[in-house]
Steps between C-alpha positions, in 0.01 A plus 500: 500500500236350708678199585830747618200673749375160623814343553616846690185478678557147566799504635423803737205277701762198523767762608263692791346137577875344539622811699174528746515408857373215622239514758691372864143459719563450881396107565171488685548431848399197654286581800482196634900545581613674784719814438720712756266835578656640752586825321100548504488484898602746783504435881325795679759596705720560179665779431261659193269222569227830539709711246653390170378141536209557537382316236627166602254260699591526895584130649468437840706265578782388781755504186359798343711517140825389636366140351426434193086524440370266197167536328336365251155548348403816307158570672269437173567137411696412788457554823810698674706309766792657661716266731817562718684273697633515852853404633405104466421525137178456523205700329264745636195636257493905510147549539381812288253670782446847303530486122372758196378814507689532834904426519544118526553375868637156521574321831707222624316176611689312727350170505 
């Protein structure tokens, strides 16, 4: 009789082990990689740029978000960089000017 309940038992744990979903973690990013954040940025002449955006980080630039705006760095461990680039390919940093507790304020450097 015991050995019928341990077996049952037994075979229960391998089932619910077997049967359990494996844990699917998001990979860590790397910050030292740039990544497309333009989603996160709003020109201030935008329509809802002072409305339902008004969460995103305001960019002063010539291209405002019609070009693509990389960053990398999270702010702790890495500094944050944000670059854009101009008609000739070549980059220009986005120099935050305003940052936390305030809306972020980043601005185009030209040289």
């Amino acid at each position: 009789m015991f050995a019928r309940i341990l077996t049952g038992a037994l075979l229960t744990a391998a089932a619910t082990l077997a049967l359990a979903p494996t844990a699917s973690a998001q990979p860590t990013p790397d910050w030292n990689t740039f990544y497309d954040k333009t989603a996160n940025f709003v020109a201030p002449f935008d329509p809802g740029a002072f409305g339902d955006k008004g969460d995103r980080a305001l960019v002063l630039s010539p291209y405002g978000t019609g070009r693509v705006i990389e960053c990398k760095g999270d702010g702790h461990y890495v500094a944050v960089y944000c670059r854009q680039f101009d008609d000739q390919g070549r980059e220009h940093a986005l120099t935050q000017v305003i940052s936390a507790p305030f809306r972020g304020v980043y601005v185009y450097n030209p040289f």
